[in-house]
Amino acid sequence: MDLHESQNQFSLLIFEEVGEDISSCFRQECIVIGNHQSTSDVPMLFACLSEKAGGALTESVMWLMDRIFMYTNFGWVSLLHGDFFIQQGKHGRENQLQLLEKHINEVYLPRGRQWIILFPEGGFLKNRRERSQLFAKKNDLPHLEHVALPRIGAIATILDQLAPKKHVNHNQDNKNLVAGNSVSSSRGDVSDGKRHLKWFIDITIGYPDPENPLDLLTICLGLRPPCKTSVYYRRFPVDDVPHDMEGLTQWMYERFIEKEKLLAHYYKHGVFPSTPSLHCRLMDRPHMVRYSYAHLMLLHGIFMCSTYAHYRMLSYLWVAATDYMNLL
């Protein structure tokens, strides 16, 4: 291996985007879900999105992340950007959903955000898998190895606030009966002044080694040789997603059972299977996103310097305020 090959080996992360072509969704309101395996999921998706719509897409995204990420070097930036940090656990779950509802109406909508991205498994796969399997066994659900069964609360809250509301047009139903046609409710959006979600985008992330996925430290320091990580896209019209809790739960379980099959195929063959959708054609060819380790290290260096500068500034203001109070 020559010097040039050696430099390339440790200079690039390669993300392969496959599945459905979602380019028409970049400037529309979408809810986006993904499977969650490690700390690299967020920066990897951010890298994929950063080149979409000329880089404008990342400015219109609101992330839902575990509260622990608020204390990382990019936590303050995310907080100022308007992302939502959710506290996991049964205790206070209802309060967290109420805070999310408030955040949607006071941050997401006023700031003109369009995409909401979250990981409904509620934590990393390695932490959730065993409990998810016990729950599946107890409730006669499929045994899953590569994903965990999703939690529905946050998605239900988002759909309740942002999905188009429906009403039944009874006059149209009566006309159908008179004409001898089958009765199917004619539905229309109820105008409530909100920008409604148009698409439900399902992202499946496949790492080369399912037992040892990339993590944030590995990405930042370039500790492993480059490898191809695949991102598989599917999309569904939000109108096709059930909004009642029972129907939504079943629909989400079906999506993650599909993810299990997709990942089983990926880990066996090294590629995702082709599964065309009725709503969107597949990409003509895989799209490669190349991300430089040097660029990542520079960004995190800026985040750390910014965090330190804010710490010194706040420390100075605290000392100044304390001294002033002592003089009074």
PDB file of N, CA and C in Angstrom, residues 150-220:
ATOM      1  N   PRO A 150     -40.549  -0.651  18.670  1.00  0.00           N
ATOM      2  CA  PRO A 150     -40.567   0.800  18.895  1.00  0.00           C
ATOM      3  C   PRO A 150     -41.522   1.212  20.008  1.00  0.00           C
ATOM      4  N   ARG A 151     -41.218   2.365  20.583  1.00  0.00           N
ATOM      5  CA  ARG A 151     -42.142   3.022  21.510  1.00  0.00           C
ATOM      6  C   ARG A 151     -42.938   4.057  20.716  1.00  0.00           C
ATOM      7  N   ILE A 152     -44.194   4.214  21.071  1.00  0.00           N
ATOM      8  CA  ILE A 152     -45.114   4.928  20.185  1.00  0.00           C
ATOM      9  C   ILE A 152     -45.442   6.343  20.664  1.00  0.00           C
ATOM     10  N   GLY A 153     -45.196   6.638  21.952  1.00  0.00           N
ATOM     11  CA  GLY A 153     -45.685   7.885  22.540  1.00  0.00           C
ATOM     12  C   GLY A 153     -45.300   9.136  21.781  1.00  0.00           C
ATOM     13  N   ALA A 154     -44.007   9.314  21.451  1.00  0.00           N
ATOM     14  CA  ALA A 154     -43.552  10.534  20.783  1.00  0.00           C
ATOM     15  C   ALA A 154     -44.138  10.637  19.381  1.00  0.00           C
ATOM     16  N   ILE A 155     -44.180   9.524  18.659  1.00  0.00           N
ATOM     17  CA  ILE A 155     -44.738   9.552  17.300  1.00  0.00           C
ATOM     18  C   ILE A 155     -46.221   9.894  17.348  1.00  0.00           C
ATOM     19  N   ALA A 156     -46.950   9.316  18.306  1.00  0.00           N
ATOM     20  CA  ALA A 156     -48.381   9.614  18.435  1.00  0.00           C
ATOM     21  C   ALA A 156     -48.592  11.095  18.739  1.00  0.00           C
ATOM     22  N   THR A 157     -47.744  11.668  19.581  1.00  0.00           N
ATOM     23  CA  THR A 157     -47.858  13.093  19.910  1.00  0.00           C
ATOM     24  C   THR A 157     -47.600  13.958  18.688  1.00  0.00           C
ATOM     25  N   ILE A 158     -46.573  13.614  17.912  1.00  0.00           N
ATOM     26  CA  ILE A 158     -46.243  14.388  16.707  1.00  0.00           C
ATOM     27  C   ILE A 158     -47.378  14.313  15.693  1.00  0.00           C
ATOM     28  N   LEU A 159     -47.906  13.114  15.461  1.00  0.00           N
ATOM     29  CA  LEU A 159     -49.007  12.970  14.511  1.00  0.00           C
ATOM     30  C   LEU A 159     -50.252  13.694  14.996  1.00  0.00           C
ATOM     31  N   ASP A 160     -50.504  13.644  16.289  1.00  0.00           N
ATOM     32  CA  ASP A 160     -51.674  14.326  16.841  1.00  0.00           C
ATOM     33  C   ASP A 160     -51.592  15.830  16.611  1.00  0.00           C
ATOM     34  N   GLN A 161     -50.376  16.371  16.677  1.00  0.00           N
ATOM     35  CA  GLN A 161     -50.197  17.816  16.511  1.00  0.00           C
ATOM     36  C   GLN A 161     -50.063  18.239  15.054  1.00  0.00           C
ATOM     37  N   LEU A 162     -49.471  17.386  14.207  1.00  0.00           N
ATOM     38  CA  LEU A 162     -49.071  17.844  12.875  1.00  0.00           C
ATOM     39  C   LEU A 162     -49.667  17.073  11.706  1.00  0.00           C
ATOM     40  N   ALA A 163     -50.259  15.917  11.947  1.00  0.00           N
ATOM     41  CA  ALA A 163     -50.878  15.182  10.839  1.00  0.00           C
ATOM     42  C   ALA A 163     -52.183  15.854  10.453  1.00  0.00           C
ATOM     43  N   PRO A 164     -52.546  15.793   9.170  1.00  0.00           N
ATOM     44  CA  PRO A 164     -53.820  16.405   8.749  1.00  0.00           C
ATOM     45  C   PRO A 164     -54.994  15.772   9.474  1.00  0.00           C
ATOM     46  N   LYS A 165     -55.866  16.605   9.988  1.00  0.00           N
ATOM     47  CA  LYS A 165     -57.076  16.111  10.629  1.00  0.00           C
ATOM     48  C   LYS A 165     -58.093  15.765   9.557  1.00  0.00           C
ATOM     49  N   LYS A 166     -58.869  14.737   9.810  1.00  0.00           N
ATOM     50  CA  LYS A 166     -59.819  14.255   8.823  1.00  0.00           C
ATOM     51  C   LYS A 166     -61.245  14.425   9.314  1.00  0.00           C
ATOM     52  N   HIS A 167     -62.135  14.626   8.332  1.00  0.00           N
ATOM     53  CA  HIS A 167     -63.563  14.560   8.669  1.00  0.00           C
ATOM     54  C   HIS A 167     -64.260  13.740   7.592  1.00  0.00           C
ATOM     55  N   VAL A 168     -65.375  13.183   7.962  1.00  0.00           N
ATOM     56  CA  VAL A 168     -66.137  12.350   7.023  1.00  0.00           C
ATOM     57  C   VAL A 168     -67.176  13.200   6.323  1.00  0.00           C
ATOM     58  N   ASN A 169     -67.210  13.150   4.996  1.00  0.00           N
ATOM     59  CA  ASN A 169     -68.181  13.880   4.192  1.00  0.00           C
ATOM     60  C   ASN A 169     -69.422  13.000   4.017  1.00  0.00           C
ATOM     61  N   HIS A 170     -70.372  13.186   4.906  1.00  0.00           N
ATOM     62  CA  HIS A 170     -71.552  12.330   4.873  1.00  0.00           C
ATOM     63  C   HIS A 170     -72.395  12.596   3.638  1.00  0.00           C
ATOM     64  N   ASN A 171     -72.433  13.836   3.130  1.00  0.00           N
ATOM     65  CA  ASN A 171     -73.202  14.144   1.934  1.00  0.00           C
ATOM     66  C   ASN A 171     -72.700  13.333   0.749  1.00  0.00           C
ATOM     67  N   GLN A 172     -71.361  13.187   0.647  1.00  0.00           N
ATOM     68  CA  GLN A 172     -70.791  12.411  -0.438  1.00  0.00           C
ATOM     69  C   GLN A 172     -71.155  10.926  -0.285  1.00  0.00           C
ATOM     70  N   ASP A 173     -71.163  10.452   0.980  1.00  0.00           N
ATOM     71  CA  ASP A 173     -71.547   9.064   1.215  1.00  0.00           C
ATOM     72  C   ASP A 173     -72.979   8.805   0.757  1.00  0.00           C
ATOM     73  N   ASN A 174     -73.886   9.789   1.025  1.00  0.00           N
ATOM     74  CA  ASN A 174     -75.281   9.636   0.608  1.00  0.00           C
ATOM     75  C   ASN A 174     -75.392   9.590  -0.911  1.00  0.00           C
ATOM     76  N   LYS A 175     -74.584  10.435  -1.599  1.00  0.00           N
ATOM     77  CA  LYS A 175     -74.590  10.427  -3.066  1.00  0.00           C
ATOM     78  C   LYS A 175     -74.101   9.086  -3.591  1.00  0.00           C
ATOM     79  N   ASN A 176     -73.113   8.511  -2.926  1.00  0.00           N
ATOM     80  CA  ASN A 176     -72.614   7.207  -3.344  1.00  0.00           C
ATOM     81  C   ASN A 176     -73.697   6.133  -3.223  1.00  0.00           C
ATOM     82  N   LEU A 177     -74.487   6.217  -2.125  1.00  0.00           N
ATOM     83  CA  LEU A 177     -75.551   5.241  -1.926  1.00  0.00           C
ATOM     84  C   LEU A 177     -76.622   5.367  -3.000  1.00  0.00           C
ATOM     85  N   VAL A 178     -77.007   6.635  -3.310  1.00  0.00           N
ATOM     86  CA  VAL A 178     -78.025   6.859  -4.331  1.00  0.00           C
ATOM     87  C   VAL A 178     -77.548   6.357  -5.679  1.00  0.00           C
ATOM     88  N   ALA A 179     -76.256   6.574  -5.971  1.00  0.00           N
ATOM     89  CA  ALA A 179     -75.697   6.153  -7.260  1.00  0.00           C
ATOM     90  C   ALA A 179     -75.424   4.656  -7.302  1.00  0.00           C
ATOM     91  N   GLY A 180     -75.574   3.973  -6.179  1.00  0.00           N
ATOM     92  CA  GLY A 180     -75.339   2.539  -6.141  1.00  0.00           C
ATOM     93  C   GLY A 180     -73.882   2.191  -5.975  1.00  0.00           C
ATOM     94  N   ASN A 181     -73.051   3.178  -5.635  1.00  0.00           N
ATOM     95  CA  ASN A 181     -71.629   2.913  -5.443  1.00  0.00           C
ATOM     96  C   ASN A 181     -71.373   2.432  -4.029  1.00  0.00           C
ATOM     97  N   SER A 182     -70.249   1.754  -3.824  1.00  0.00           N
ATOM     98  CA  SER A 182     -69.878   1.329  -2.476  1.00  0.00           C
ATOM     99  C   SER A 182     -69.585   2.544  -1.643  1.00  0.00           C
ATOM    100  N   VAL A 183     -69.896   2.467  -0.370  1.00  0.00           N
ATOM    101  CA  VAL A 183     -69.708   3.598   0.529  1.00  0.00           C
ATOM    102  C   VAL A 183     -68.288   3.610   1.027  1.00  0.00           C
ATOM    103  N   SER A 184     -67.564   4.650   0.724  1.00  0.00           N
ATOM    104  CA  SER A 184     -66.233   4.858   1.287  1.00  0.00           C
ATOM    105  C   SER A 184     -66.152   6.310   1.675  1.00  0.00           C
ATOM    106  N   SER A 185     -65.802   6.588   2.912  1.00  0.00           N
ATOM    107  CA  SER A 185     -65.830   7.936   3.436  1.00  0.00           C
ATOM    108  C   SER A 185     -64.942   8.854   2.617  1.00  0.00           C
ATOM    109  N   SER A 186     -65.533   9.950   2.154  1.00  0.00           N
ATOM    110  CA  SER A 186     -64.739  10.955   1.455  1.00  0.00           C
ATOM    111  C   SER A 186     -64.164  11.889   2.502  1.00  0.00           C
ATOM    112  N   ARG A 187     -62.857  11.961   2.546  1.00  0.00           N
ATOM    113  CA  ARG A 187     -62.204  12.680   3.633  1.00  0.00           C
ATOM    114  C   ARG A 187     -61.511  13.911   3.103  1.00  0.00           C
ATOM    115  N   GLY A 188     -61.388  14.901   3.974  1.00  0.00           N
ATOM    116  CA  GLY A 188     -60.682  16.114   3.594  1.00  0.00           C
ATOM    117  C   GLY A 188     -59.973  16.691   4.783  1.00  0.00           C
ATOM    118  N   ASP A 189     -58.986  17.495   4.545  1.00  0.00           N
ATOM    119  CA  ASP A 189     -58.223  18.079   5.637  1.00  0.00           C
ATOM    120  C   ASP A 189     -59.032  19.145   6.340  1.00  0.00           C
ATOM    121  N   VAL A 190     -58.986  19.124   7.653  1.00  0.00           N
ATOM    122  CA  VAL A 190     -59.601  20.183   8.446  1.00  0.00           C
ATOM    123  C   VAL A 190     -58.567  21.273   8.642  1.00  0.00           C
ATOM    124  N   SER A 191     -58.895  22.473   8.205  1.00  0.00           N
ATOM    125  CA  SER A 191     -57.926  23.564   8.289  1.00  0.00           C
ATOM    126  C   SER A 191     -57.799  24.035   9.727  1.00  0.00           C
ATOM    127  N   ASP A 192     -56.601  23.910  10.297  1.00  0.00           N
ATOM    128  CA  ASP A 192     -56.363  24.383  11.656  1.00  0.00           C
ATOM    129  C   ASP A 192     -55.214  25.370  11.707  1.00  0.00           C
ATOM    130  N   GLY A 193     -54.779  25.851  10.559  1.00  0.00           N
ATOM    131  CA  GLY A 193     -53.732  26.872  10.523  1.00  0.00           C
ATOM    132  C   GLY A 193     -52.326  26.337  10.661  1.00  0.00           C
ATOM    133  N   LYS A 194     -52.130  25.011  10.750  1.00  0.00           N
ATOM    134  CA  LYS A 194     -50.796  24.430  10.919  1.00  0.00           C
ATOM    135  C   LYS A 194     -50.291  23.891   9.583  1.00  0.00           C
ATOM    136  N   ARG A 195     -48.956  23.828   9.480  1.00  0.00           N
ATOM    137  CA  ARG A 195     -48.344  23.150   8.333  1.00  0.00           C
ATOM    138  C   ARG A 195     -48.354  21.653   8.627  1.00  0.00           C
ATOM    139  N   HIS A 196     -49.058  20.895   7.844  1.00  0.00           N
ATOM    140  CA  HIS A 196     -49.245  19.482   8.135  1.00  0.00           C
ATOM    141  C   HIS A 196     -48.141  18.627   7.537  1.00  0.00           C
ATOM    142  N   LEU A 197     -47.874  17.496   8.196  1.00  0.00           N
ATOM    143  CA  LEU A 197     -46.914  16.529   7.686  1.00  0.00           C
ATOM    144  C   LEU A 197     -47.444  15.900   6.402  1.00  0.00           C
ATOM    145  N   LYS A 198     -46.527  15.690   5.460  1.00  0.00           N
ATOM    146  CA  LYS A 198     -46.904  15.069   4.188  1.00  0.00           C
ATOM    147  C   LYS A 198     -46.416  13.621   4.094  1.00  0.00           C
ATOM    148  N   TRP A 199     -45.209  13.348   4.635  1.00  0.00           N
ATOM    149  CA  TRP A 199     -44.589  12.048   4.424  1.00  0.00           C
ATOM    150  C   TRP A 199     -44.058  11.477   5.734  1.00  0.00           C
ATOM    151  N   PHE A 200     -44.077  10.164   5.785  1.00  0.00           N
ATOM    152  CA  PHE A 200     -43.464   9.400   6.869  1.00  0.00           C
ATOM    153  C   PHE A 200     -42.285   8.659   6.251  1.00  0.00           C
ATOM    154  N   ILE A 201     -41.063   9.064   6.595  1.00  0.00           N
ATOM    155  CA  ILE A 201     -39.854   8.488   6.011  1.00  0.00           C
ATOM    156  C   ILE A 201     -39.230   7.514   7.007  1.00  0.00           C
ATOM    157  N   ASP A 202     -38.977   6.305   6.537  1.00  0.00           N
ATOM    158  CA  ASP A 202     -38.423   5.234   7.363  1.00  0.00           C
ATOM    159  C   ASP A 202     -36.998   4.950   6.896  1.00  0.00           C
ATOM    160  N   ILE A 203     -36.032   5.160   7.784  1.00  0.00           N
ATOM    161  CA  ILE A 203     -34.620   4.959   7.459  1.00  0.00           C
ATOM    162  C   ILE A 203     -34.098   3.742   8.221  1.00  0.00           C
ATOM    163  N   THR A 204     -33.455   2.835   7.491  1.00  0.00           N
ATOM    164  CA  THR A 204     -32.819   1.677   8.108  1.00  0.00           C
ATOM    165  C   THR A 204     -31.315   1.790   7.911  1.00  0.00           C
ATOM    166  N   ILE A 205     -30.571   1.795   9.017  1.00  0.00           N
ATOM    167  CA  ILE A 205     -29.117   1.955   8.981  1.00  0.00           C
ATOM    168  C   ILE A 205     -28.468   0.588   9.150  1.00  0.00           C
ATOM    169  N   GLY A 206     -27.583   0.250   8.226  1.00  0.00           N
ATOM    170  CA  GLY A 206     -26.873  -1.020   8.296  1.00  0.00           C
ATOM    171  C   GLY A 206     -25.375  -0.806   8.383  1.00  0.00           C
ATOM    172  N   TYR A 207     -24.773  -1.209   9.503  1.00  0.00           N
ATOM    173  CA  TYR A 207     -23.319  -1.140   9.674  1.00  0.00           C
ATOM    174  C   TYR A 207     -22.691  -2.455   9.216  1.00  0.00           C
ATOM    175  N   PRO A 208     -21.428  -2.421   8.802  1.00  0.00           N
ATOM    176  CA  PRO A 208     -20.780  -3.661   8.337  1.00  0.00           C
ATOM    177  C   PRO A 208     -20.739  -4.753   9.399  1.00  0.00           C
ATOM    178  N   ASP A 209     -20.525  -4.361  10.655  1.00  0.00           N
ATOM    179  CA  ASP A 209     -20.451  -5.329  11.747  1.00  0.00           C
ATOM    180  C   ASP A 209     -21.559  -5.018  12.747  1.00  0.00           C
ATOM    181  N   PRO A 210     -22.642  -5.798  12.746  1.00  0.00           N
ATOM    182  CA  PRO A 210     -23.765  -5.484  13.637  1.00  0.00           C
ATOM    183  C   PRO A 210     -23.414  -5.564  15.116  1.00  0.00           C
ATOM    184  N   GLU A 211     -22.380  -6.334  15.476  1.00  0.00           N
ATOM    185  CA  GLU A 211     -22.009  -6.462  16.874  1.00  0.00           C
ATOM    186  C   GLU A 211     -21.023  -5.376  17.307  1.00  0.00           C
ATOM    187  N   ASN A 212     -20.470  -4.659  16.349  1.00  0.00           N
ATOM    188  CA  ASN A 212     -19.500  -3.615  16.660  1.00  0.00           C
ATOM    189  C   ASN A 212     -19.670  -2.438  15.699  1.00  0.00           C
ATOM    190  N   PRO A 213     -20.819  -1.737  15.787  1.00  0.00           N
ATOM    191  CA  PRO A 213     -21.055  -0.620  14.874  1.00  0.00           C
ATOM    192  C   PRO A 213     -20.116   0.553  15.176  1.00  0.00           C
ATOM    193  N   LEU A 214     -20.005   1.434  14.207  1.00  0.00           N
ATOM    194  CA  LEU A 214     -19.232   2.645  14.439  1.00  0.00           C
ATOM    195  C   LEU A 214     -19.813   3.408  15.617  1.00  0.00           C
ATOM    196  N   ASP A 215     -18.965   4.163  16.330  1.00  0.00           N
ATOM    197  CA  ASP A 215     -19.449   5.026  17.392  1.00  0.00           C
ATOM    198  C   ASP A 215     -18.828   6.413  17.220  1.00  0.00           C
ATOM    199  N   LEU A 216     -19.275   7.341  18.052  1.00  0.00           N
ATOM    200  CA  LEU A 216     -18.853   8.735  17.901  1.00  0.00           C
ATOM    201  C   LEU A 216     -17.353   8.902  18.086  1.00  0.00           C
ATOM    202  N   LEU A 217     -16.773   8.210  19.058  1.00  0.00           N
ATOM    203  CA  LEU A 217     -15.339   8.321  19.306  1.00  0.00           C
ATOM    204  C   LEU A 217     -14.544   7.792  18.107  1.00  0.00           C
ATOM    205  N   THR A 218     -14.986   6.671  17.551  1.00  0.00           N
ATOM    206  CA  THR A 218     -14.315   6.101  16.391  1.00  0.00           C
ATOM    207  C   THR A 218     -14.351   7.053  15.203  1.00  0.00           C
ATOM    208  N   ILE A 219     -15.511   7.686  14.996  1.00  0.00           N
ATOM    209  CA  ILE A 219     -15.653   8.616  13.877  1.00  0.00           C
ATOM    210  C   ILE A 219     -14.759   9.838  14.075  1.00  0.00           C
ATOM    211  N   CYS A 220     -14.792  10.395  15.288  1.00  0.00           N
ATOM    212  CA  CYS A 220     -14.037  11.628  15.548  1.00  0.00           C
ATOM    213  C   CYS A 220     -12.531  11.412  15.432  1.00  0.00           C
TER     214      CYS A 220
END
